Structure formats: structure tokens, C-alpha cells
Coordinates of C-alpha atoms in Angstrom, one line a residue:
G1 CA -53.7 -40.1 -13.4
D2 CA -52.3 -38.4 -10.3
L3 CA -52.7 -40.1 -7.0
L4 CA -55.0 -38.4 -4.4
E5 CA -52.7 -37.5 -1.4
I6 CA -54.2 -38.1 2.0
D7 CA -52.5 -36.6 5.1
F8 CA -52.4 -39.1 8.1
F9 CA -51.4 -37.4 11.3
Y10 CA -50.5 -39.8 14.1
L11 CA -48.6 -40.6 17.3
P12 CA -46.4 -43.7 17.6
T13 CA -47.9 -44.4 21.1
C14 CA -51.5 -44.0 19.9
P15 CA -53.4 -47.4 19.7
H16 CA -56.0 -46.0 17.3
C17 CA -53.3 -44.8 15.0
N18 CA -51.7 -48.2 15.1
A19 CA -55.0 -49.8 14.3
Q20 CA -55.6 -47.5 11.3
E21 CA -52.2 -47.9 9.6
P22 CA -52.8 -51.4 8.2
F23 CA -56.3 -50.3 6.9
N24 CA -54.6 -47.3 5.2
Q25 CA -52.5 -49.8 3.3
E26 CA -55.6 -51.8 2.2
L27 CA -57.1 -48.6 0.9
E28 CA -53.9 -47.7 -1.0
D29 CA -54.0 -51.1 -2.7
K30 CA -57.6 -50.6 -3.8
Y31 CA -57.8 -46.9 -4.8
P32 CA -55.5 -44.4 -6.7
I33 CA -54.4 -42.7 -3.4
R34 CA -51.3 -42.2 -1.3
F35 CA -51.2 -41.8 2.4
I36 CA -48.6 -39.4 3.8
S37 CA -47.8 -40.3 7.4
R38 CA -47.0 -37.4 9.6
N39 CA -45.8 -37.9 13.2
I40 CA -47.0 -35.0 15.3
Q41 CA -44.1 -35.5 17.7
V42 CA -42.2 -33.6 15.0
P43 CA -43.0 -29.9 15.7
A44 CA -43.4 -29.0 12.0
E45 CA -46.0 -31.8 11.5
K46 CA -47.9 -30.8 14.6
A47 CA -47.9 -27.2 13.3
K48 CA -49.3 -28.4 10.0
M49 CA -52.1 -30.3 11.6
D50 CA -53.0 -27.4 13.8
A51 CA -53.0 -25.1 10.8
L52 CA -55.4 -27.4 8.9
A53 CA -57.6 -27.8 12.0
D54 CA -57.7 -24.0 12.5
K55 CA -58.7 -23.5 8.8
A56 CA -61.5 -26.1 9.2
G57 CA -62.7 -24.4 12.4
I58 CA -62.1 -27.5 14.6
P59 CA -61.7 -26.4 18.3
E60 CA -58.6 -27.5 20.2
S61 CA -60.8 -29.5 22.6
E62 CA -61.9 -31.7 19.7
R63 CA -58.5 -32.4 18.1
G64 CA -56.8 -35.7 18.4
V65 CA -55.1 -38.4 16.5
P66 CA -55.4 -40.2 14.2
F67 CA -56.3 -37.1 12.2
T68 CA -56.9 -37.9 8.5
V69 CA -57.3 -35.3 5.8
I70 CA -58.9 -36.3 2.6
G71 CA -59.0 -33.2 0.3
D72 CA -61.0 -30.6 2.3
H73 CA -62.5 -33.2 4.6
F74 CA -61.4 -34.4 8.1
I75 CA -61.9 -37.6 10.0
I76 CA -60.7 -37.7 13.6
G77 CA -60.1 -41.0 15.4
F78 CA -60.4 -44.6 14.3
S79 CA -62.6 -47.2 16.1
S80 CA -62.7 -50.1 13.7
K81 CA -62.8 -51.1 10.0
E82 CA -66.5 -51.5 10.2
T83 CA -67.2 -47.9 11.5
T84 CA -64.5 -45.4 10.9
G85 CA -62.9 -47.5 8.2
E86 CA -66.2 -47.6 6.3
K87 CA -66.4 -43.8 6.6
L88 CA -62.9 -43.4 5.3
R89 CA -63.6 -45.7 2.3
K90 CA -66.8 -43.9 1.4
T91 CA -65.2 -40.5 1.7
I92 CA -62.4 -41.4 -0.6
E93 CA -64.8 -42.8 -3.2
L94 CA -66.9 -39.6 -3.1
V95 CA -63.8 -37.3 -3.3
L96 CA -62.5 -39.3 -6.3
A97 CA -65.9 -39.0 -7.9
G98 CA -65.9 -35.2 -7.4
K99 CA -68.9 -35.4 -5.0
E100 CA -67.6 -32.9 -2.5
E101 CA -70.9 -32.0 -0.9
E102 CA -71.8 -35.6 -0.2
A103 CA -68.3 -36.2 1.2
A104 CA -68.7 -33.2 3.6
N105 CA -72.1 -34.5 4.8
L106 CA -70.6 -37.9 5.5
T107 CA -67.6 -36.7 7.5
Q108 CA -69.8 -34.5 9.7
E109 CA -72.0 -37.4 10.7
E110 CA -71.7 -38.7 14.3
E111 CA -70.1 -42.1 14.5
E112 CA -71.6 -45.1 16.1
Q113 CA -69.6 -47.9 17.9
V114 CA -70.6 -51.5 17.7
L115 CA -70.5 -53.3 21.0
P116 CA -70.7 -57.1 21.5
F117 CA -74.2 -58.2 22.7
I118 CA -75.4 -54.5 22.7
G119 CA -75.1 -53.5 19.1
K120 CA -74.7 -49.9 17.9
L121 CA -73.8 -47.2 20.4
D122 CA -73.7 -43.5 19.6
T123 CA -70.6 -42.3 21.3
S124 CA -71.6 -38.7 21.1
K125 CA -74.1 -39.4 24.0
Y126 CA -71.3 -40.4 26.4
S127 CA -68.3 -38.3 27.5
L128 CA -65.3 -38.2 29.8
T129 CA -67.2 -35.6 31.8
G130 CA -69.9 -38.1 32.7
L131 CA -67.3 -40.7 33.6
S132 CA -65.4 -38.1 35.7
I133 CA -68.6 -37.2 37.6
V134 CA -69.7 -40.8 38.3
L135 CA -66.4 -42.2 39.3
G136 CA -65.5 -39.1 41.4
L137 CA -68.8 -39.5 43.4
V138 CA -68.2 -43.3 43.8
D139 CA -64.6 -42.9 44.8
G140 CA -65.4 -40.0 47.2
F141 CA -67.5 -42.2 49.6
N142 CA -64.5 -44.1 50.8
P143 CA -64.6 -45.7 54.3
C144 CA -60.9 -45.2 54.8
A145 CA -61.3 -41.4 55.1
M146 CA -65.0 -41.2 55.9
W147 CA -64.7 -42.5 59.4
M148 CA -62.1 -39.8 60.1
L149 CA -64.2 -37.0 58.6
M150 CA -67.3 -38.0 60.6
Y151 CA -65.3 -38.3 63.8
L152 CA -63.7 -34.9 63.2
I153 CA -67.1 -33.3 62.5
G154 CA -68.4 -34.9 65.7
L155 CA -65.6 -33.4 67.7
V156 CA -65.9 -29.9 66.3
M157 CA -69.7 -29.8 66.7
T158 CA -69.2 -30.0 70.5
L159 CA -67.2 -26.7 70.5
Q160 CA -70.1 -24.4 69.8
D161 CA -67.6 -22.2 68.0
K162 CA -68.8 -21.6 64.4
K163 CA -65.6 -20.0 63.3
K164 CA -63.4 -22.9 64.6
I165 CA -65.8 -25.4 63.1
W166 CA -65.6 -23.9 59.6
V167 CA -61.8 -23.3 59.8
I168 CA -61.0 -26.8 60.9
V169 CA -63.4 -28.8 58.7
G170 CA -62.9 -26.4 55.8
T171 CA -59.1 -26.7 55.9
F172 CA -59.3 -30.5 56.3
V173 CA -61.6 -30.9 53.3
A174 CA -59.7 -28.3 51.1
A175 CA -56.4 -30.0 51.9
E176 CA -57.9 -33.4 51.1
G177 CA -59.1 -32.1 47.7
I178 CA -55.8 -30.5 46.8
L179 CA -53.7 -33.6 47.8
Y180 CA -56.0 -36.0 46.0
F181 CA -55.7 -33.9 42.9
M182 CA -51.9 -34.2 43.2
F183 CA -52.2 -38.0 43.6
M184 CA -54.4 -38.2 40.5
T185 CA -52.1 -36.1 38.3
A186 CA -49.2 -38.3 39.4
W187 CA -51.1 -41.4 38.2
L188 CA -52.0 -39.6 34.9
N189 CA -48.4 -38.6 34.2
V190 CA -47.1 -42.1 34.8
F191 CA -49.5 -43.4 32.1
L192 CA -48.7 -40.5 29.7
F193 CA -45.0 -41.2 30.2
V194 CA -45.2 -44.9 29.4
G195 CA -47.6 -44.2 26.5
F196 CA -49.9 -46.9 25.2
L197 CA -48.5 -50.3 26.2
R198 CA -50.8 -53.2 25.8
P199 CA -49.4 -55.0 29.0
V200 CA -50.2 -51.8 31.0
S201 CA -53.7 -51.7 29.7
I202 CA -54.1 -55.4 30.5
V203 CA -52.9 -55.0 34.1
I204 CA -55.2 -52.0 34.7
G205 CA -58.0 -53.9 33.1
L206 CA -57.5 -56.8 35.5
I207 CA -57.3 -54.3 38.5
A208 CA -60.6 -52.7 37.4
L209 CA -62.3 -56.1 37.0
G210 CA -61.0 -57.3 40.3
V211 CA -62.0 -54.1 42.2
G212 CA -65.4 -54.1 40.5
I213 CA -66.0 -57.7 41.6
L214 CA -64.9 -56.9 45.2
D215 CA -67.2 -53.8 45.3
L216 CA -70.1 -55.9 44.1
R217 CA -69.3 -58.5 46.8
D218 CA -69.2 -55.7 49.4
Y219 CA -72.5 -54.4 48.2
K220 CA -74.1 -57.7 49.3
K221 CA -72.7 -57.4 52.8
E222 CA -74.7 -56.1 55.7
D223 CA -72.2 -53.4 56.5
P224 CA -69.9 -52.6 53.5
L225 CA -68.5 -49.4 55.0
V226 CA -65.3 -51.0 56.4
C227 CA -61.8 -50.1 55.6
D228 CA -59.3 -53.0 55.5
V229 CA -56.3 -50.7 55.5
G230 CA -54.8 -49.6 58.8
D231 CA -54.9 -51.2 62.2
Y232 CA -56.5 -50.1 65.5
Q233 CA -53.3 -48.5 66.9
T234 CA -52.9 -46.4 63.8
K235 CA -56.5 -45.1 64.0
K236 CA -56.0 -44.5 67.8
K237 CA -53.0 -42.3 67.1
T238 CA -54.8 -40.4 64.4
I239 CA -57.8 -39.8 66.7
S240 CA -55.4 -38.6 69.4
K241 CA -53.8 -36.1 67.0
M242 CA -57.3 -35.0 65.9
E243 CA -58.5 -34.3 69.5
K244 CA -55.3 -32.3 70.2
I245 CA -55.8 -30.1 67.2
V246 CA -59.5 -29.5 67.8
H247 CA -59.1 -28.5 71.5
S248 CA -56.0 -26.3 70.8
P249 CA -56.2 -22.5 70.0
L250 CA -56.3 -21.7 66.3
T251 CA -52.7 -21.0 65.3
W252 CA -50.5 -21.6 62.2
A253 CA -49.2 -24.7 63.8
S254 CA -52.7 -26.2 64.3
F255 CA -53.5 -25.1 60.7
L256 CA -50.4 -27.0 59.5
G257 CA -51.4 -30.0 61.7
I258 CA -54.8 -30.2 59.9
V259 CA -53.0 -30.3 56.5
V260 CA -50.6 -33.0 57.7
L261 CA -53.6 -35.0 59.1
A262 CA -55.4 -34.7 55.7
F263 CA -52.2 -35.9 53.9
V264 CA -51.9 -39.0 56.2
V265 CA -55.6 -39.8 55.7
N266 CA -55.3 -39.4 51.9
A267 CA -52.3 -41.7 51.9
F268 CA -54.4 -44.4 53.6
E269 CA -57.4 -43.7 51.4
F270 CA -55.3 -43.9 48.2
V271 CA -54.0 -47.4 49.3
C272 CA -57.6 -48.4 50.1
S273 CA -59.2 -47.3 46.8
S274 CA -56.3 -46.8 44.3
G275 CA -58.1 -49.0 41.8
I276 CA -60.6 -46.4 40.8
P277 CA -58.1 -43.5 40.2
A278 CA -55.8 -45.9 38.4
V279 CA -58.5 -47.1 36.0
Y280 CA -59.8 -43.5 35.5
T281 CA -56.4 -42.0 34.7
Q282 CA -55.6 -44.9 32.4
V283 CA -58.8 -44.3 30.4
L284 CA -58.0 -40.6 30.4
A285 CA -54.4 -41.2 29.1
L286 CA -55.9 -43.3 26.2
H287 CA -57.4 -40.0 24.8
N288 CA -54.9 -37.7 23.0
L289 CA -55.9 -34.4 24.6
P290 CA -54.2 -31.1 25.2
S291 CA -52.5 -31.0 28.6
L292 CA -54.9 -28.5 30.1
Q293 CA -57.8 -30.7 29.2
Y294 CA -56.4 -33.7 31.1
Y295 CA -56.1 -31.6 34.3
M296 CA -59.6 -30.1 33.7
Y297 CA -61.1 -33.6 33.7
I298 CA -59.1 -34.5 36.9
L299 CA -60.4 -31.3 38.5
I300 CA -64.0 -32.3 37.6
Y301 CA -63.3 -35.8 39.1
D302 CA -61.8 -34.1 42.2
I303 CA -64.7 -31.7 42.7
F304 CA -67.3 -34.6 42.7
Y305 CA -64.9 -36.7 44.8
M306 CA -65.0 -33.9 47.4
L307 CA -68.8 -33.4 47.0
D308 CA -69.3 -36.5 49.2
D309 CA -67.4 -34.8 52.1
F310 CA -69.6 -31.7 51.8
I311 CA -72.7 -33.9 51.8
I312 CA -71.6 -35.7 55.0
F313 CA -70.8 -32.3 56.6
A314 CA -74.3 -31.1 55.7
I315 CA -75.9 -34.2 57.1
A316 CA -74.0 -33.7 60.4
A317 CA -74.6 -30.0 60.5
F318 CA -78.4 -30.2 59.9
A319 CA -78.8 -33.4 62.0
L320 CA -80.3 -35.4 59.2
N321 CA -80.8 -39.2 59.4
S322 CA -77.4 -40.8 59.6
S323 CA -78.6 -43.9 57.8
L324 CA -78.7 -41.8 54.6
G325 CA -74.9 -42.0 54.5
D326 CA -74.9 -45.7 54.9
K327 CA -77.4 -46.2 52.1
Y328 CA -75.4 -43.9 49.8
G329 CA -72.2 -45.8 50.6
K330 CA -73.9 -49.2 49.9
Y331 CA -75.3 -48.1 46.5
S332 CA -72.0 -46.4 45.6
K333 CA -70.4 -49.8 45.9
L334 CA -73.0 -51.3 43.5
I335 CA -72.6 -48.5 40.9
G336 CA -68.8 -48.3 41.2
G337 CA -68.5 -52.1 41.0
L338 CA -70.6 -52.3 37.8
I339 CA -68.7 -49.4 36.1
L340 CA -65.3 -50.7 37.1
A341 CA -66.1 -54.3 36.0
A342 CA -67.4 -52.9 32.6
L343 CA -64.3 -50.7 32.2
G344 CA -62.1 -53.7 33.1
I345 CA -63.7 -55.9 30.4
V346 CA -63.4 -53.0 27.8
L347 CA -59.7 -52.4 28.7
L348 CA -58.9 -56.1 28.4
F349 CA -60.8 -56.9 25.2
F350 CA -62.0 -53.7 23.5
P351 CA -59.5 -50.9 24.4
Q352 CA -60.3 -49.0 21.1
L353 CA -63.9 -48.3 22.4
L354 CA -62.4 -45.9 25.1
H355 CA -61.3 -43.4 22.5

């Protein structure tokens, strides 16, 4: 009889698509089916995929590749032969047997990943949002910029001028957030430009593992809040510029000086902790998302990255116990180290789990 035609939408740079293609051939050899491969870099193929997704009521935020259409049923993503592969096989069998309702129920089930030593893991319980929040918080408490923020707060608190305090600290923190967002988007665009290259994934995995191990080592130290980037003379010049800005009248020049100061500090901070943003943006780039969503996730990361600064400002403003900041910094090293080490292992050995 006639072959069942199955639309397979993919991107050449997508690792999950590359993993599914050999399995598609296995299924073709076993069943009376034919896969039609459609590269969504071709505008007409992308439009066809969007039309099918619209018809099925799949929101844009949930669309991605590989996108497999079996009759009236859709399967998005591909983790492994044992998980998504089994779902594909069963769906094909049910459609060929005319059991449409059972096929619909099967494709709507949440998929579980199988992790070494851990077993099955329901990926619906975990999200990029959670990763953005946790890594943003961990990255935010960075000693390279924290010493500067605390010194700046200490200076402005002596002024007894609430307007000047909020303008100076507010401008510094806002400029930091905007500039860090720009740094993060630059990282992301690099990874999106090169696409999925296994050597890149391996390098970032090694960086993540190395930074994670160093963070765990720092956690065991008596005083982990030390920045190894920048010398005494550099910090002395920065402090001198800070004092000049704080004690000068509020003008457009002083406003610009605060922004420049924030840029300099962010440059040092990015050198000091570039491992976390690099790993995060590589993980983000492995997901095939609409452009707006990439930037929304970076914005979430950036908001929680800046939350640390607001916490420090609140601690200083309300004269809370300063040891709280030290404890938070110490435990952020532990949490960040564990997460980065885990992400490094996954990037090196199980990159498909990050879909």
C-alpha cells in the first residue's frame, strides 16, 4: 500500500536533529513509512512548520526542532532512542493501525530523561527559567565588583543627602545591569553564530567543570570573597575616581563618570567570572528558541544578577549584620560550584540532556 509520509523539520546545526536522523532511517527500514526532511532555514519550510503548529495550537514559546509530524500528531525534540525514539516508534505503530485516539494520548504525555546513576527524570519539572534565576544569583555575588559597590555605598552614606545617595548608587547599579546584559547577549550571539559545534561544547564543558571545581575549593577557604583580577594600583585609581564623583556636585559629567566607572568594574568582573555567563549562554544556545525568548531569559538572569546588589544596598542602608553578606557569598560558591560542575559533565558527556 501507500507509504505513510512523516514531516521531519530540522536545522543542520541542531544536535538533537542530527541525533534523530539515523533513527528515522531505522524506522523507515522497519515500517511502511517515508520521512520528508524539511530544513527550516528555507523560508517556505519554516512557514509550513509554523502553519502546522498554529493549526495544532502549539504556542511559539514551545516550538523547536526537531519537529516531527506523524499524521495529525506532533513530537517536538529528540533526547534518545530509548525515550523520544520509543515514543516515535509507538506513535507510528498506532497511526498505521488506525488508533488515532491512543496516538494522541501518547504524544501529549510528558517525556522523561534517563540520567546515569540517577534514573528517570521528568524534564517538565525543570526549566531554563530556574537555571537563569539560580546562576544569576550566584554570578551576582562576585567579589570583583562587590568590593567596589560596598565601598561606594560606604562613601555616599556619609553624605547625609538622600537624593545624591539614590542617584549615585541607582545610576551605578542600573548601568551595571544594562552593561552586563550587553556582555551576556554578546556571548549568546557568538554561540548562535557558530551553531552547535562539538569542540565548542567540549571547551565550554571543560571551563564549567574547572570553574565549578575552583568555586568548591574557594568554598572551603576561610575567606572566599577575594578577587584575583586587578592589582592594588588599579583599585587605588578606581577608589580615587569614586571619591571624586561622590564629593562633586551632581552634573551630567558626574552622571557620565558613574556610567564609565560601572563599565570599568563590569569589565574586570567579566574577566573574573566569565565562566558562569559562558556556560549559561552556551546552554541557552543549545535550545532552538525564538530570538525574543533568548533575550527574555538573559533578562531574567540579569535581574537576579542585579538582585544581589540591591540586597547589599539594603543591608548597608538598614545597618544589618555585615556577616550576612559573607555567608551568602560563601554558600553561593558552594551552590555555583556544584551547578557548574554538573553542567560541565553534562556538556562533555550528555549534551542532549540540555534540550
